[in-house]
PDB file of C-alpha atoms in Angstrom:
ATOM      1  CA  UNK A   2      25.808   9.470  -2.222  1.00 73.00           C
ATOM      2  CA  UNK A   3      22.588   7.514  -2.716  1.00 78.00           C
ATOM      3  CA  UNK A   4      22.506   4.033  -1.200  1.00 85.00           C
ATOM      4  CA  UNK A   5      21.571   1.253  -3.627  1.00 89.00           C
ATOM      5  CA  UNK A   6      19.624  -1.968  -3.183  1.00 89.00           C
ATOM      6  CA  UNK A   7      19.058  -4.967  -5.430  1.00 90.00           C
ATOM      7  CA  UNK A   8      15.308  -5.237  -4.746  1.00 94.00           C
ATOM      8  CA  UNK A   9      12.420  -3.584  -2.910  1.00 97.00           C
ATOM      9  CA  UNK A  10      12.716  -5.673   0.246  1.00 96.00           C
ATOM     10  CA  UNK A  11      16.376  -4.774   0.646  1.00 96.00           C
ATOM     11  CA  UNK A  12      15.590  -1.120  -0.078  1.00 96.00           C
ATOM     12  CA  UNK A  13      12.879  -0.995   2.593  1.00 97.00           C
ATOM     13  CA  UNK A  14      15.179  -2.650   5.131  1.00 96.00           C
ATOM     14  CA  UNK A  15      17.981  -0.196   4.350  1.00 95.00           C
ATOM     15  CA  UNK A  16      15.647   2.804   4.447  1.00 95.00           C
ATOM     16  CA  UNK A  17      14.308   1.701   7.823  1.00 94.00           C
ATOM     17  CA  UNK A  18      17.700   0.966   9.384  1.00 92.00           C
ATOM     18  CA  UNK A  19      19.291   4.252   8.258  1.00 90.00           C
ATOM     19  CA  UNK A  20      16.318   6.502   9.004  1.00 87.00           C
ATOM     20  CA  UNK A  21      16.827   8.865  11.950  1.00 82.00           C
ATOM     21  CA  UNK A  22      14.516   8.191  14.886  1.00 83.00           C
ATOM     22  CA  UNK A  23      11.727  10.744  15.253  1.00 82.00           C
ATOM     23  CA  UNK A  24       9.067  11.353  17.881  1.00 82.00           C
ATOM     24  CA  UNK A  25       6.350  10.688  15.310  1.00 86.00           C
ATOM     25  CA  UNK A  26       5.423   7.746  13.109  1.00 85.00           C
ATOM     26  CA  UNK A  27       7.131   8.075   9.743  1.00 91.00           C
ATOM     27  CA  UNK A  28       5.750   6.917   6.416  1.00 95.00           C
ATOM     28  CA  UNK A  29       7.480   5.047   3.602  1.00 97.00           C
ATOM     29  CA  UNK A  30       7.393   6.594   0.145  1.00 98.00           C
ATOM     30  CA  UNK A  31       8.249   5.468  -3.356  1.00 98.00           C
ATOM     31  CA  UNK A  32       9.750   7.968  -5.791  1.00 97.00           C
ATOM     32  CA  UNK A  33       9.885   7.167  -9.500  1.00 97.00           C
ATOM     33  CA  UNK A  34      11.828   9.472 -11.821  1.00 95.00           C
ATOM     34  CA  UNK A  35      10.961   9.219 -15.518  1.00 95.00           C
ATOM     35  CA  UNK A  36      12.718  10.274 -18.711  1.00 93.00           C
ATOM     36  CA  UNK A  37      12.039  10.480 -22.438  1.00 91.00           C
ATOM     37  CA  UNK A  38       8.478  11.744 -21.958  1.00 90.00           C
ATOM     38  CA  UNK A  39       6.961  15.165 -22.616  1.00 86.00           C
ATOM     39  CA  UNK A  40       4.667  15.985 -19.656  1.00 80.00           C
ATOM     40  CA  UNK A  41       2.970  18.667 -21.752  1.00 82.00           C
ATOM     41  CA  UNK A  42       1.604  16.064 -24.166  1.00 84.00           C
ATOM     42  CA  UNK A  43      -1.229  13.636 -23.306  1.00 82.00           C
ATOM     43  CA  UNK A  44       0.953  10.595 -23.999  1.00 78.00           C
ATOM     44  CA  UNK A  45       3.547  11.987 -21.608  1.00 81.00           C
ATOM     45  CA  UNK A  46       1.167  12.228 -18.672  1.00 87.00           C
ATOM     46  CA  UNK A  47       0.691   9.444 -16.164  1.00 90.00           C
ATOM     47  CA  UNK A  48      -2.362   9.515 -13.915  1.00 91.00           C
ATOM     48  CA  UNK A  49      -3.137   6.212 -12.227  1.00 93.00           C
ATOM     49  CA  UNK A  50      -4.979   4.863  -9.224  1.00 95.00           C
ATOM     50  CA  UNK A  51      -3.092   1.853  -7.927  1.00 97.00           C
ATOM     51  CA  UNK A  52      -4.741  -0.733  -5.686  1.00 97.00           C
ATOM     52  CA  UNK A  53      -2.158  -1.864  -3.145  1.00 98.00           C
ATOM     53  CA  UNK A  54      -2.067  -5.350  -1.625  1.00 97.00           C
ATOM     54  CA  UNK A  55      -1.851  -3.790   1.871  1.00 96.00           C
ATOM     55  CA  UNK A  56      -3.210  -0.616   3.468  1.00 94.00           C
ATOM     56  CA  UNK A  57      -0.484   2.072   3.204  1.00 94.00           C
ATOM     57  CA  UNK A  58      -0.888   2.902   6.884  1.00 91.00           C
ATOM     58  CA  UNK A  59      -4.300   4.399   7.596  1.00 90.00           C
ATOM     59  CA  UNK A  60      -7.035   3.350   5.125  1.00 93.00           C
ATOM     60  CA  UNK A  61      -7.819   5.998   2.520  1.00 96.00           C
ATOM     61  CA  UNK A  62     -10.949   8.063   3.134  1.00 97.00           C
ATOM     62  CA  UNK A  63     -13.833   7.340   0.764  1.00 98.00           C
ATOM     63  CA  UNK A  64     -16.935   9.532   0.360  1.00 98.00           C
ATOM     64  CA  UNK A  65     -20.146   8.268  -1.242  1.00 98.00           C
ATOM     65  CA  UNK A  66     -22.704  10.355  -3.119  1.00 98.00           C
ATOM     66  CA  UNK A  67     -25.843   8.256  -2.974  1.00 98.00           C
ATOM     67  CA  UNK A  68     -29.434   7.935  -1.807  1.00 96.00           C
ATOM     68  CA  UNK A  69     -31.528   5.073  -0.488  1.00 95.00           C
ATOM     69  CA  UNK A  70     -30.177   1.541  -0.364  1.00 96.00           C
ATOM     70  CA  UNK A  71     -26.836   2.393  -1.956  1.00 97.00           C
ATOM     71  CA  UNK A  72     -26.297   5.095   0.662  1.00 97.00           C
ATOM     72  CA  UNK A  73     -27.002   2.607   3.448  1.00 97.00           C
ATOM     73  CA  UNK A  74     -24.629   0.021   1.995  1.00 97.00           C
ATOM     74  CA  UNK A  75     -21.891   2.588   1.447  1.00 98.00           C
ATOM     75  CA  UNK A  76     -22.169   3.681   5.067  1.00 97.00           C
ATOM     76  CA  UNK A  77     -21.915   0.081   6.251  1.00 97.00           C
ATOM     77  CA  UNK A  78     -18.908  -0.486   3.969  1.00 97.00           C
ATOM     78  CA  UNK A  79     -16.956   2.273   5.691  1.00 96.00           C
ATOM     79  CA  UNK A  80     -17.561   5.435   3.658  1.00 98.00           C
ATOM     80  CA  UNK A  81     -16.484   8.325   5.902  1.00 98.00           C
ATOM     81  CA  UNK A  82     -19.356  10.475   4.642  1.00 98.00           C
ATOM     82  CA  UNK A  83     -22.496   9.833   2.587  1.00 98.00           C
ATOM     83  CA  UNK A  84     -24.195  12.701   0.753  1.00 98.00           C
ATOM     84  CA  UNK A  85     -27.516  12.433  -1.077  1.00 97.00           C
ATOM     85  CA  UNK A  86     -29.057  14.647  -3.744  1.00 97.00           C
ATOM     86  CA  UNK A  87     -30.417  17.137  -1.201  1.00 97.00           C
ATOM     87  CA  UNK A  88     -27.069  17.503   0.580  1.00 97.00           C
ATOM     88  CA  UNK A  89     -25.274  17.954  -2.747  1.00 97.00           C
ATOM     89  CA  UNK A  90     -27.741  20.672  -3.796  1.00 96.00           C
ATOM     90  CA  UNK A  91     -27.194  22.463  -0.479  1.00 96.00           C
ATOM     91  CA  UNK A  92     -23.422  22.097  -0.758  1.00 95.00           C
ATOM     92  CA  UNK A  93     -23.462  23.589  -4.249  1.00 94.00           C
ATOM     93  CA  UNK A  94     -24.471  26.961  -2.774  1.00 94.00           C
ATOM     94  CA  UNK A  95     -21.204  27.332  -0.841  1.00 95.00           C
ATOM     95  CA  UNK A  96     -17.995  26.881  -2.835  1.00 94.00           C
ATOM     96  CA  UNK A  97     -15.887  27.082   0.330  1.00 96.00           C
ATOM     97  CA  UNK A  98     -17.715  24.088   1.740  1.00 96.00           C
ATOM     98  CA  UNK A  99     -17.197  22.180  -1.512  1.00 96.00           C
ATOM     99  CA  UNK A 100     -13.459  22.875  -1.274  1.00 97.00           C
ATOM    100  CA  UNK A 101     -13.481  21.787   2.359  1.00 96.00           C
ATOM    101  CA  UNK A 102     -15.203  18.558   1.361  1.00 97.00           C
ATOM    102  CA  UNK A 103     -12.690  17.955  -1.447  1.00 97.00           C
ATOM    103  CA  UNK A 104      -9.804  18.200   1.025  1.00 97.00           C
ATOM    104  CA  UNK A 105     -11.457  15.788   3.466  1.00 97.00           C
ATOM    105  CA  UNK A 106     -11.337  12.608   1.355  1.00 97.00           C
ATOM    106  CA  UNK A 107      -9.056  10.666  -0.969  1.00 96.00           C
ATOM    107  CA  UNK A 108     -11.538   8.911  -3.270  1.00 97.00           C
ATOM    108  CA  UNK A 109     -15.273   8.950  -3.909  1.00 98.00           C
ATOM    109  CA  UNK A 110     -18.038   6.907  -5.481  1.00 98.00           C
ATOM    110  CA  UNK A 111     -21.445   8.033  -6.718  1.00 98.00           C
ATOM    111  CA  UNK A 112     -24.778   6.558  -7.617  1.00 97.00           C
ATOM    112  CA  UNK A 113     -24.675   6.428 -11.420  1.00 97.00           C
ATOM    113  CA  UNK A 114     -27.851   8.451 -11.919  1.00 96.00           C
ATOM    114  CA  UNK A 115     -26.396  11.291  -9.808  1.00 97.00           C
ATOM    115  CA  UNK A 116     -23.238  11.690 -11.903  1.00 98.00           C
ATOM    116  CA  UNK A 117     -24.542  14.435 -14.213  1.00 97.00           C
ATOM    117  CA  UNK A 118     -25.902  16.387 -11.254  1.00 97.00           C
ATOM    118  CA  UNK A 119     -22.625  15.989  -9.349  1.00 98.00           C
ATOM    119  CA  UNK A 120     -20.661  17.070 -12.410  1.00 96.00           C
ATOM    120  CA  UNK A 121     -22.570  20.342 -12.592  1.00 96.00           C
ATOM    121  CA  UNK A 122     -22.737  20.965  -8.844  1.00 96.00           C
ATOM    122  CA  UNK A 123     -19.304  19.852  -7.653  1.00 97.00           C
ATOM    123  CA  UNK A 124     -17.287  19.137 -10.804  1.00 96.00           C
ATOM    124  CA  UNK A 125     -15.560  22.556 -11.024  1.00 96.00           C
ATOM    125  CA  UNK A 126     -13.940  21.854  -7.644  1.00 97.00           C
ATOM    126  CA  UNK A 127     -13.560  18.063  -7.640  1.00 96.00           C
ATOM    127  CA  UNK A 128     -12.428  17.721 -11.276  1.00 95.00           C
ATOM    128  CA  UNK A 129      -9.147  19.679 -11.121  1.00 93.00           C
ATOM    129  CA  UNK A 130      -8.244  17.837  -7.918  1.00 92.00           C
ATOM    130  CA  UNK A 131      -8.731  14.432  -9.545  1.00 90.00           C
ATOM    131  CA  UNK A 132     -11.518  13.607  -7.101  1.00 94.00           C
ATOM    132  CA  UNK A 133     -14.552  13.110  -9.307  1.00 96.00           C
ATOM    133  CA  UNK A 134     -16.457  10.030  -8.125  1.00 97.00           C
ATOM    134  CA  UNK A 135     -16.564   6.629  -9.742  1.00 96.00           C
ATOM    135  CA  UNK A 136     -20.103   5.717 -10.886  1.00 97.00           C
ATOM    136  CA  UNK A 137     -21.811   2.783  -9.177  1.00 96.00           C
ATOM    137  CA  UNK A 138     -25.187   1.312 -10.251  1.00 95.00           C
ATOM    138  CA  UNK A 139     -27.910   1.967  -7.627  1.00 91.00           C
ATOM    139  CA  UNK A 140     -28.397  -1.777  -7.072  1.00 92.00           C
ATOM    140  CA  UNK A 141     -24.687  -2.653  -6.832  1.00 93.00           C
ATOM    141  CA  UNK A 142     -22.880  -3.654  -3.659  1.00 96.00           C
ATOM    142  CA  UNK A 143     -20.341  -0.860  -3.043  1.00 97.00           C
ATOM    143  CA  UNK A 144     -18.407  -2.844  -0.424  1.00 97.00           C
ATOM    144  CA  UNK A 145     -15.683  -4.338  -2.688  1.00 97.00           C
ATOM    145  CA  UNK A 146     -15.270  -1.008  -4.507  1.00 97.00           C
ATOM    146  CA  UNK A 147     -14.847   0.923  -1.271  1.00 98.00           C
ATOM    147  CA  UNK A 148     -12.461  -1.713   0.091  1.00 96.00           C
ATOM    148  CA  UNK A 149     -10.257  -1.405  -3.011  1.00 96.00           C
ATOM    149  CA  UNK A 150     -10.252   2.389  -2.817  1.00 97.00           C
ATOM    150  CA  UNK A 151      -9.245   2.288   0.853  1.00 97.00           C
ATOM    151  CA  UNK A 152      -6.098   0.428  -0.271  1.00 96.00           C
ATOM    152  CA  UNK A 153      -5.399   2.666  -3.269  1.00 97.00           C
ATOM    153  CA  UNK A 154      -2.971   5.475  -4.009  1.00 96.00           C
ATOM    154  CA  UNK A 155      -3.143   8.053  -6.774  1.00 95.00           C
ATOM    155  CA  UNK A 156       0.018   8.830  -8.735  1.00 95.00           C
ATOM    156  CA  UNK A 157       0.304  11.620 -11.285  1.00 92.00           C
ATOM    157  CA  UNK A 158       2.984  13.473 -13.205  1.00 90.00           C
ATOM    158  CA  UNK A 159       2.731  17.251 -13.173  1.00 82.00           C
ATOM    159  CA  UNK A 160       5.341  19.616 -14.585  1.00 79.00           C
ATOM    160  CA  UNK A 161       8.119  17.299 -13.473  1.00 83.00           C
ATOM    161  CA  UNK A 162       8.677  13.778 -14.770  1.00 91.00           C
ATOM    162  CA  UNK A 163       8.349  12.270 -11.321  1.00 93.00           C
ATOM    163  CA  UNK A 164       5.851  10.167  -9.384  1.00 96.00           C
ATOM    164  CA  UNK A 165       5.538   9.932  -5.619  1.00 96.00           C
ATOM    165  CA  UNK A 166       3.292   7.841  -3.411  1.00 96.00           C
ATOM    166  CA  UNK A 167       2.977   6.853   0.216  1.00 97.00           C
ATOM    167  CA  UNK A 168       3.274   3.066   0.355  1.00 97.00           C
ATOM    168  CA  UNK A 169       3.457   2.287   4.032  1.00 96.00           C
ATOM    169  CA  UNK A 170       4.019   3.150   7.665  1.00 95.00           C
ATOM    170  CA  UNK A 171       6.725   2.230  10.171  1.00 93.00           C
ATOM    171  CA  UNK A 172       4.296  -0.123  11.902  1.00 94.00           C
ATOM    172  CA  UNK A 173       4.063  -2.318   8.784  1.00 96.00           C
ATOM    173  CA  UNK A 174       6.379  -5.213   7.996  1.00 97.00           C
ATOM    174  CA  UNK A 175       9.181  -4.805   5.472  1.00 97.00           C
ATOM    175  CA  UNK A 176       7.493  -7.401   3.264  1.00 98.00           C
ATOM    176  CA  UNK A 177       4.176  -5.527   3.191  1.00 98.00           C
ATOM    177  CA  UNK A 178       5.825  -2.228   2.280  1.00 98.00           C
ATOM    178  CA  UNK A 179       7.924  -3.925  -0.414  1.00 98.00           C
ATOM    179  CA  UNK A 180       4.799  -5.535  -1.906  1.00 98.00           C
ATOM    180  CA  UNK A 181       3.078  -2.140  -2.059  1.00 98.00           C
ATOM    181  CA  UNK A 182       6.122  -0.592  -3.742  1.00 98.00           C
ATOM    182  CA  UNK A 183       6.172  -3.396  -6.293  1.00 97.00           C
ATOM    183  CA  UNK A 184       2.486  -2.810  -7.088  1.00 98.00           C
ATOM    184  CA  UNK A 185       3.129   0.873  -7.819  1.00 98.00           C
ATOM    185  CA  UNK A 186       6.110   0.152 -10.065  1.00 97.00           C
ATOM    186  CA  UNK A 187       4.206  -2.549 -11.961  1.00 96.00           C
ATOM    187  CA  UNK A 188       1.348  -0.097 -12.597  1.00 97.00           C
ATOM    188  CA  UNK A 189       3.813   2.439 -13.998  1.00 96.00           C
ATOM    189  CA  UNK A 190       5.474  -0.214 -16.152  1.00 95.00           C
ATOM    190  CA  UNK A 191       2.074  -1.173 -17.613  1.00 94.00           C
ATOM    191  CA  UNK A 192       1.333   2.477 -18.337  1.00 93.00           C
ATOM    192  CA  UNK A 193       4.666   2.742 -20.153  1.00 92.00           C
ATOM    193  CA  UNK A 194       3.911  -0.358 -22.203  1.00 91.00           C
ATOM    194  CA  UNK A 195       6.744  -2.216 -20.512  1.00 90.00           C
ATOM    195  CA  UNK A 196       9.366   0.273 -21.729  1.00 91.00           C
ATOM    196  CA  UNK A 197      11.694   0.351 -18.713  1.00 91.00           C
ATOM    197  CA  UNK A 198      14.105   2.666 -20.540  1.00 92.00           C
ATOM    198  CA  UNK A 199      11.728   5.499 -19.603  1.00 93.00           C
ATOM    199  CA  UNK A 200      12.326   4.868 -15.888  1.00 95.00           C
ATOM    200  CA  UNK A 201      15.329   6.906 -14.755  1.00 95.00           C
ATOM    201  CA  UNK A 202      15.345   5.878 -11.101  1.00 96.00           C
ATOM    202  CA  UNK A 203      13.237   4.243  -8.397  1.00 97.00           C
ATOM    203  CA  UNK A 204      13.835   5.133  -4.761  1.00 98.00           C
ATOM    204  CA  UNK A 205      12.388   4.194  -1.378  1.00 98.00           C
ATOM    205  CA  UNK A 206      12.602   6.493   1.632  1.00 97.00           C
ATOM    206  CA  UNK A 207      11.056   7.258   4.985  1.00 95.00           C
ATOM    207  CA  UNK A 208       9.545  10.682   5.668  1.00 92.00           C
ATOM    208  CA  UNK A 209      12.766  12.110   7.108  1.00 90.00           C
ATOM    209  CA  UNK A 210      15.248   9.540   5.823  1.00 92.00           C
ATOM    210  CA  UNK A 211      17.601   9.438   2.868  1.00 93.00           C
ATOM    211  CA  UNK A 212      16.438   7.690  -0.322  1.00 95.00           C
ATOM    212  CA  UNK A 213      17.618   4.209  -1.251  1.00 97.00           C
ATOM    213  CA  UNK A 214      17.754   3.509  -4.977  1.00 97.00           C
ATOM    214  CA  UNK A 215      16.314   0.222  -6.229  1.00 96.00           C
ATOM    215  CA  UNK A 216      17.759  -1.640  -9.182  1.00 92.00           C
ATOM    216  CA  UNK A 217      15.192  -1.871 -11.996  1.00 84.00           C
ATOM    217  CA  UNK A 218      15.779  -4.871 -14.220  1.00 74.00           C
ATOM    218  CA  UNK A 219      14.748  -4.762 -17.863  1.00 61.00           C
TER     219      UNK A 219
END
């Protein structure tokens, strides 16, 4: 039987208290089951990047495709890797290395005038994985963009009408995890145009724990 909670804070507290102790740090996840949508149709698909109010554990890894000043700023802002035009051209020759790169980061940004080149060189690998970069003007400060991406999660429906996202770690406070969960649900509600009847269930759980269902109020 699934435990039930009246709000996210209560759900996080229940999930934490009932979770079996493990010899590794567990994560907190949100699971959102949907209904009344056809995932095979465009209007039935949900693909969103949600900026969370708190890091969901470790900051997300951001790669920058840039040259010159933008490359320098991206490096200073915490990009885990910065690749310029020459590196991209070299990478293009080895599809295995492109796949390896794609698995090494969560989000990416790119100098706007490199987007077409990146699309041709890396798009066939990055595109299907939802990891094509966000364009940034060469003179822009990438710091706030990278900071937002480090606090973001990507949610997407596939064949099943369900969304899952990591929203926290055991080391975080209950309030921080609850705030992250709320941000994800609010993003889904906006995508659904506020139609809460399409949300079948919302649950919070730890990696190895049992889910706790959260009451969703219309």
